[in-house]
XYZ file of C-alpha atoms in Angstrom:
464
model
C 58.566 -84.741 -27.214
C 56.835 -85.530 -23.936
C 58.667 -84.740 -20.756
C 60.108 -87.685 -18.853
C 60.350 -85.825 -15.543
C 58.875 -87.629 -12.558
C 57.147 -85.977 -9.621
C 60.272 -86.449 -7.544
C 62.297 -84.773 -10.238
C 59.983 -81.840 -10.085
C 60.335 -81.629 -6.335
C 64.097 -81.936 -6.395
C 64.975 -78.547 -7.871
C 62.382 -76.899 -5.646
C 63.968 -78.412 -2.545
C 67.463 -77.542 -3.745
C 66.482 -74.010 -4.653
C 64.668 -73.426 -1.388
C 67.588 -74.802 0.618
C 70.102 -72.599 -1.198
C 67.860 -69.546 -0.834
C 67.322 -70.162 2.880
C 71.047 -70.704 3.455
C 71.882 -67.556 1.497
C 69.531 -65.337 3.442
C 70.387 -66.958 6.752
C 74.040 -66.305 5.965
C 73.127 -62.669 5.363
C 71.249 -62.583 8.680
C 74.042 -64.237 10.609
C 76.656 -62.198 8.805
C 74.890 -59.022 9.857
C 74.564 -60.368 13.388
C 78.241 -61.343 13.450
C 79.429 -58.003 12.094
C 76.980 -55.657 13.804
C 76.595 -57.796 16.933
C 80.335 -58.260 17.167
C 80.914 -54.539 16.734
C 78.249 -53.922 19.388
C 80.024 -56.153 21.929
C 83.397 -54.651 21.064
C 81.911 -51.188 21.586
C 80.489 -52.236 24.953
C 83.848 -53.664 25.981
C 85.639 -50.507 24.902
C 83.163 -48.060 26.459
C 82.460 -49.947 29.705
C 85.830 -51.568 30.412
C 86.413 -55.186 31.533
C 84.754 -54.911 34.984
C 81.539 -53.142 33.909
C 81.356 -55.292 30.787
C 81.637 -58.321 33.083
C 78.672 -57.050 35.121
C 76.654 -56.531 31.932
C 77.553 -60.066 30.808
C 76.485 -61.655 34.091
C 73.110 -59.870 34.038
C 72.419 -60.961 30.469
C 73.599 -64.500 31.304
C 71.054 -64.746 34.126
C 68.292 -63.746 31.728
C 69.498 -66.169 29.081
C 69.638 -69.074 31.529
C 66.145 -68.338 32.890
C 64.746 -68.194 29.370
C 66.343 -71.499 28.386
C 64.783 -73.322 31.324
C 61.352 -73.121 29.649
C 62.355 -72.683 26.009
C 60.275 -75.023 23.811
C 62.299 -74.222 20.651
C 59.089 -73.577 18.770
C 60.932 -72.679 15.579
C 61.680 -76.401 15.205
C 58.083 -77.332 15.995
C 56.831 -74.901 13.366
C 59.280 -76.316 10.810
C 57.735 -79.732 11.371
C 54.111 -78.620 11.728
C 54.093 -76.440 8.610
C 56.586 -78.252 6.394
C 53.784 -78.376 3.808
C 53.191 -74.623 3.895
C 54.964 -73.832 0.611
C 53.416 -76.777 -1.284
C 50.448 -75.603 -3.297
C 47.201 -77.125 -2.109
C 48.788 -78.917 0.851
C 47.617 -76.616 3.648
C 45.472 -78.032 6.444
C 42.050 -76.690 7.328
C 43.125 -75.818 10.890
C 46.512 -74.262 10.110
C 45.465 -70.847 11.387
C 44.328 -72.244 14.720
C 47.525 -74.295 15.070
C 49.630 -71.191 14.498
C 47.711 -69.340 17.216
C 48.156 -72.325 19.548
C 51.907 -72.090 19.231
C 51.954 -68.309 19.640
C 49.924 -68.457 22.874
C 52.136 -71.272 24.144
C 55.255 -69.250 23.421
C 53.797 -66.156 25.096
C 53.318 -68.154 28.298
C 56.814 -69.627 28.210
C 58.342 -66.169 27.745
C 56.275 -64.550 30.493
C 57.067 -67.107 33.215
C 60.872 -66.671 33.292
C 60.520 -62.887 32.979
C 58.321 -62.709 36.075
C 60.586 -65.121 37.947
C 63.620 -62.948 37.204
C 61.889 -59.847 38.553
C 60.750 -61.617 41.737
C 64.117 -63.283 42.383
C 66.364 -60.453 41.224
C 67.922 -59.770 44.654
C 68.980 -63.352 45.545
C 70.161 -63.914 41.966
C 72.338 -60.810 42.108
C 73.935 -61.877 45.378
C 74.404 -65.464 44.221
C 76.220 -64.198 41.113
C 78.570 -61.971 43.048
C 76.865 -58.738 41.949
C 76.044 -55.786 44.174
C 72.458 -55.120 45.243
C 72.297 -52.204 42.816
C 72.239 -54.800 40.004
C 68.635 -55.700 40.921
C 67.097 -53.030 38.629
C 69.410 -54.215 35.835
C 68.033 -57.746 36.101
C 64.451 -56.440 36.052
C 65.085 -54.307 32.958
C 66.846 -57.167 31.213
C 63.899 -59.461 32.024
C 61.533 -57.000 30.363
C 63.803 -56.835 27.348
C 63.837 -60.630 27.117
C 60.045 -60.795 27.093
C 59.627 -58.117 24.429
C 62.339 -59.508 22.164
C 61.281 -63.178 22.440
C 57.465 -62.935 22.480
C 56.424 -64.998 19.444
C 59.976 -65.014 18.062
C 60.227 -68.793 17.709
C 56.872 -69.036 15.928
C 57.570 -66.145 13.551
C 61.067 -67.425 12.776
C 59.816 -70.928 12.043
C 56.989 -69.576 9.863
C 59.251 -67.399 7.766
C 61.697 -70.262 7.236
C 58.930 -72.684 6.249
C 57.576 -70.141 3.780
C 60.998 -69.426 2.281
C 61.070 -65.836 3.596
C 64.388 -66.005 5.425
C 65.095 -62.627 3.842
C 62.607 -61.073 6.274
C 64.472 -62.644 9.205
C 67.714 -61.196 7.841
C 66.162 -57.752 7.581
C 64.827 -57.784 11.146
C 68.054 -59.104 12.656
C 70.094 -56.525 10.794
C 67.810 -53.728 11.962
C 67.919 -54.991 15.553
C 71.714 -55.175 15.833
C 72.214 -52.026 13.797
C 69.942 -50.103 16.160
C 71.730 -51.497 19.217
C 75.124 -50.528 17.837
C 74.077 -47.083 16.618
C 72.263 -46.170 19.815
C 75.129 -47.417 22.000
C 77.757 -45.398 20.133
C 75.538 -42.308 20.069
C 74.812 -42.486 23.800
C 78.489 -42.907 24.638
C 79.470 -39.738 22.829
C 76.408 -37.737 23.887
C 75.871 -38.670 27.533
C 78.330 -41.434 28.380
C 77.448 -45.122 28.603
C 76.527 -47.007 31.754
C 75.526 -50.635 32.262
C 71.950 -49.493 33.022
C 71.721 -47.574 29.766
C 73.213 -50.449 27.776
C 70.598 -52.871 29.131
C 67.780 -50.387 28.436
C 68.909 -49.849 24.847
C 68.869 -53.627 24.334
C 65.271 -53.731 25.564
C 64.107 -51.101 23.062
C 66.013 -52.456 20.061
C 65.090 -56.086 20.702
C 61.426 -55.269 21.201
C 61.169 -53.228 18.004
C 62.979 -55.845 15.912
C 60.740 -58.630 17.197
C 57.574 -56.601 16.592
C 58.519 -56.016 12.946
C 59.308 -59.712 12.438
C 55.980 -60.728 13.947
C 54.236 -58.418 11.493
C 56.118 -59.916 8.549
C 55.318 -63.475 9.592
C 51.631 -62.834 10.260
C 51.133 -61.095 6.912
C 52.955 -63.804 4.953
C 51.143 -66.618 6.741
C 47.711 -65.116 6.124
C 48.524 -64.412 2.483
C 49.790 -67.891 1.664
C 48.479 -70.360 4.254
C 45.445 -69.442 6.358
C 43.784 -66.491 8.118
C 44.723 -65.769 11.730
C 41.641 -65.021 13.809
C 40.639 -65.590 17.411
C 37.059 -66.291 16.352
C 36.374 -69.906 17.251
C 39.724 -70.367 18.961
C 39.550 -71.766 22.488
C 41.933 -73.324 24.967
C 40.418 -76.812 24.886
C 40.873 -77.024 21.133
C 44.442 -75.783 21.439
C 45.282 -78.472 23.984
C 43.861 -81.160 21.702
C 45.812 -79.894 18.692
C 49.074 -79.579 20.625
C 48.966 -83.287 21.510
C 50.397 -84.024 18.055
C 53.592 -82.228 19.046
C 53.701 -83.310 22.683
C 56.695 -85.586 22.242
C 58.720 -82.966 20.379
C 57.744 -80.204 22.828
C 58.746 -82.340 25.801
C 62.058 -83.229 24.188
C 62.718 -79.590 23.286
C 62.029 -78.482 26.857
C 64.407 -81.093 28.218
C 66.964 -80.208 25.556
C 66.876 -76.510 26.440
C 67.242 -77.213 30.147
C 70.110 -79.628 29.536
C 71.796 -77.226 27.125
C 72.505 -74.550 29.724
C 76.231 -75.206 29.973
C 76.732 -74.656 26.251
C 74.918 -71.310 26.486
C 75.469 -68.726 29.229
C 75.282 -70.647 32.481
C 79.079 -70.781 32.348
C 79.195 -66.986 32.578
C 76.881 -67.076 35.592
C 79.012 -69.771 37.242
C 82.320 -68.114 36.556
C 81.114 -64.911 38.221
C 81.153 -66.688 41.594
C 84.768 -67.855 41.093
C 86.577 -65.088 39.224
C 86.516 -61.300 39.411
C 84.259 -59.165 37.205
C 87.102 -58.130 34.891
C 87.985 -61.803 34.290
C 84.328 -62.509 33.526
C 84.410 -59.681 30.990
C 87.504 -61.156 29.299
C 85.947 -64.621 29.158
C 82.675 -63.308 27.738
C 84.503 -61.286 25.097
C 86.446 -64.357 23.917
C 83.293 -66.468 23.901
C 81.443 -63.791 21.921
C 84.170 -63.775 19.269
C 83.956 -67.556 18.858
C 80.160 -67.446 18.767
C 80.421 -64.834 16.026
C 82.556 -67.300 14.060
C 79.864 -69.937 14.530
C 77.213 -67.655 13.062
C 78.560 -68.520 9.617
C 77.824 -72.211 10.387
C 74.486 -71.778 12.127
C 72.504 -70.917 8.956
C 73.168 -74.402 7.638
C 71.540 -75.942 10.713
C 68.539 -73.678 10.321
C 68.180 -74.450 6.614
C 68.933 -78.173 7.038
C 66.035 -78.701 9.463
C 63.131 -78.355 6.970
C 65.031 -80.081 4.139
C 65.816 -83.166 6.237
C 62.167 -83.249 7.313
C 60.955 -83.205 3.700
C 63.417 -85.790 2.356
C 62.786 -88.228 5.195
C 58.998 -87.820 5.014
C 59.182 -88.451 1.262
C 61.203 -91.632 1.869
C 64.027 -90.471 -0.393
C 66.818 -92.003 1.690
C 69.437 -91.951 -1.046
C 68.951 -88.209 -1.562
C 68.966 -87.633 2.202
C 72.269 -89.451 2.724
C 73.861 -87.639 -0.211
C 72.563 -84.315 1.087
C 74.040 -84.873 4.557
C 77.405 -86.126 3.240
C 77.844 -83.211 0.846
C 76.854 -80.682 3.504
C 79.277 -82.191 6.055
C 82.265 -81.971 3.712
C 81.535 -78.380 2.804
C 81.033 -77.405 6.426
C 84.316 -79.025 7.446
C 86.232 -76.848 5.006
C 84.266 -73.767 6.053
C 84.804 -74.487 9.760
C 88.584 -74.735 9.429
C 88.697 -71.504 7.447
C 86.503 -69.630 9.911
C 88.446 -70.810 12.964
C 91.717 -69.621 11.424
C 90.272 -66.276 10.338
C 88.753 -65.690 13.784
C 91.937 -66.619 15.623
C 94.165 -64.459 13.431
C 91.734 -61.549 13.591
C 91.556 -61.690 17.388
C 95.359 -61.870 17.617
C 96.022 -58.956 15.276
C 93.337 -56.364 15.931
C 91.127 -57.139 18.940
C 93.291 -55.683 21.700
C 93.765 -52.483 19.694
C 89.993 -52.073 19.522
C 88.871 -52.923 23.057
C 91.991 -51.952 24.989
C 94.795 -53.671 26.947
C 92.383 -54.934 29.609
C 91.371 -57.674 27.160
C 94.861 -58.880 26.222
C 94.061 -62.488 27.192
C 91.221 -62.778 24.684
C 93.200 -63.926 21.566
C 94.672 -66.974 23.308
C 91.235 -67.986 24.569
C 89.754 -67.567 21.092
C 92.263 -70.001 19.570
C 91.486 -72.498 22.312
C 87.697 -72.205 22.157
C 87.507 -72.162 18.355
C 88.398 -75.855 18.259
C 84.757 -76.738 18.827
C 83.795 -74.958 15.601
C 86.062 -77.247 13.556
C 84.795 -80.409 15.260
C 81.114 -79.552 15.459
C 80.564 -77.606 12.234
C 80.296 -80.715 10.022
C 77.886 -82.346 12.501
C 75.092 -79.752 12.618
C 72.720 -82.197 10.880
C 72.548 -84.397 13.996
C 69.613 -82.690 15.712
C 67.559 -82.155 12.514
C 67.969 -85.848 11.677
C 66.908 -86.876 15.188
C 63.770 -84.723 14.863
C 63.017 -86.086 11.376
C 63.080 -89.723 12.543
C 60.927 -88.760 15.546
C 63.701 -89.394 18.054
C 64.201 -85.872 19.487
C 65.129 -87.405 22.839
C 68.495 -88.347 21.331
C 69.443 -84.663 21.389
C 68.396 -84.494 25.039
C 70.628 -87.432 25.954
C 73.566 -85.902 24.076
C 73.016 -82.499 25.650
C 72.768 -83.937 29.166
C 75.992 -85.886 28.776
C 77.713 -82.876 27.214
C 76.605 -80.662 30.091
C 77.753 -83.255 32.633
C 81.193 -83.356 31.034
C 81.284 -79.564 30.809
C 80.268 -78.888 34.401
C 82.711 -81.504 35.688
C 85.526 -79.981 33.637
C 84.494 -76.484 34.741
C 84.595 -77.356 38.444
C 87.885 -79.214 38.102
C 89.779 -76.813 35.862
C 88.543 -73.269 36.507
C 89.720 -72.870 40.133
C 93.312 -73.744 39.144
C 93.561 -72.721 35.470
C 91.035 -69.850 35.672
C 90.129 -68.588 32.188
C 91.909 -71.397 30.343
C 90.084 -74.003 32.412
C 86.716 -72.368 31.754
C 87.451 -72.182 28.013
C 88.390 -75.882 27.834
C 85.251 -76.845 29.762
C 82.986 -74.872 27.422
C 84.554 -76.353 24.290
C 84.322 -79.883 25.743
C 80.620 -79.385 26.445
C 79.830 -78.586 22.833
C 82.094 -81.223 21.286
C 80.534 -84.017 23.351
C 77.029 -82.690 22.666
C 77.323 -82.358 18.869
C 79.361 -85.525 18.427
C 76.989 -87.659 20.447
C 73.734 -86.459 18.893
C 75.114 -86.928 15.374
C 76.339 -90.449 16.206
C 73.091 -91.507 17.887
C 70.891 -90.019 15.155
C 72.924 -91.632 12.364
C 72.879 -95.025 14.114
C 69.130 -94.881 14.719
C 68.449 -93.759 11.147
C 70.616 -96.561 9.732
C 68.711 -99.142 11.776
C 65.360 -97.819 10.567
C 66.475 -97.735 6.954
C 67.812 -101.303 7.175
C 64.572 -102.511 8.763
C 62.497 -100.791 6.061
C 64.589 -102.444 3.335
C 64.112 -105.869 4.951
C 60.347 -105.358 5.052
C 60.289 -104.254 1.421
C 62.359 -107.283 0.391
C 60.118 -109.729 2.281
C 57.006 -108.138 0.772
C 58.300 -108.541 -2.761
C 59.562 -112.100 -2.261
C 56.193 -113.931 -2.832
C 55.489 -112.149 -6.121
C 58.980 -112.947 -7.368
C 58.455 -116.633 -6.441
C 55.168 -116.730 -8.353
C 56.815 -115.130 -11.351
């Protein structure tokens, strides 16, 4: 008997299977990062103590903030540009050149903040309440940022688009495993200092990124297009990048407006509270961020799937996909918040020492954003899919405004509790607003498309 499957039916299982595979491997990657990265931070807290760990946290926060100021989030651009990459026969003739365009663009955006950090290391150290001897630490951390982020967004986006999230998991696991192993070994062999901790991060991050770049380049050339500089020139790259100009501009604005939800809070708190308090705050924040790593894979896997379903015009499947994912993430978020809070209460102080006794209470307080925001991770992917990435910028700006206002009002009087509330408020406003705006805009577009379809079919029905 002949098959009754339609083309959409054929695509459905492929999309479902790819989504599940990407989520699975991203969960492995984030699980390894949560376990190994969490153990790494706990080891640093234990070996360095609250004050030195606070200094380490401020240095890394300065690097993180500088990098975000010019972060184009190219993994999202790649997900959109090469959404066709795993569809047989759908590759474009200039895919290789477009991949090189994005790599060169990312190299420039990683080099600029690294150089700025080196040149401004002394005033940044003084502004953050650090001693002048922290200047070499900032320079080393800037070098580590460049080596670990050069081409990372492009390679990550490529591997996701090609369904090779397993390679990302491997590289992340190797990176954090090397950091943890080297840190523990150095502590027992020579003793651990902040300088050595920063240097070990440079080596591990650079090696992990280099391996991932190799994976991505090999997979792209095998399945999509060759990568060669022959015939590539800057003028052609500028012309090709115009297609993504709106998304790149929105991503740049989004990164700059997203500083409060990242590490700018650590940099700010260093000018108000002592180094040991900064270390306690960073430890609590790291625990909550480790909880979130179980949610983050869904955002990363949702991005290409939302792109495909919207581009295909399958709105019923898209709405069902988002509703089902939200319900599952709500249950997962509640479970993770409880597990993280109980774990921090029971075992954390025994691991890192009595200097961090305030961490469990902060974890319970800050974990509230996981429960609220976990089910809403589809907001930004949906905004990108409907070509309204600026919605995420608006949400992020308003979230940062609320967060900074709460930070300035609450931290001087409530100290760590005030800073924790401000950080959670930043993220809740950000996620809630982008999901609401994206859903509203999508509903309007869908309704308009249905009205057009109905008006187009009306004359033929009248003739019939």
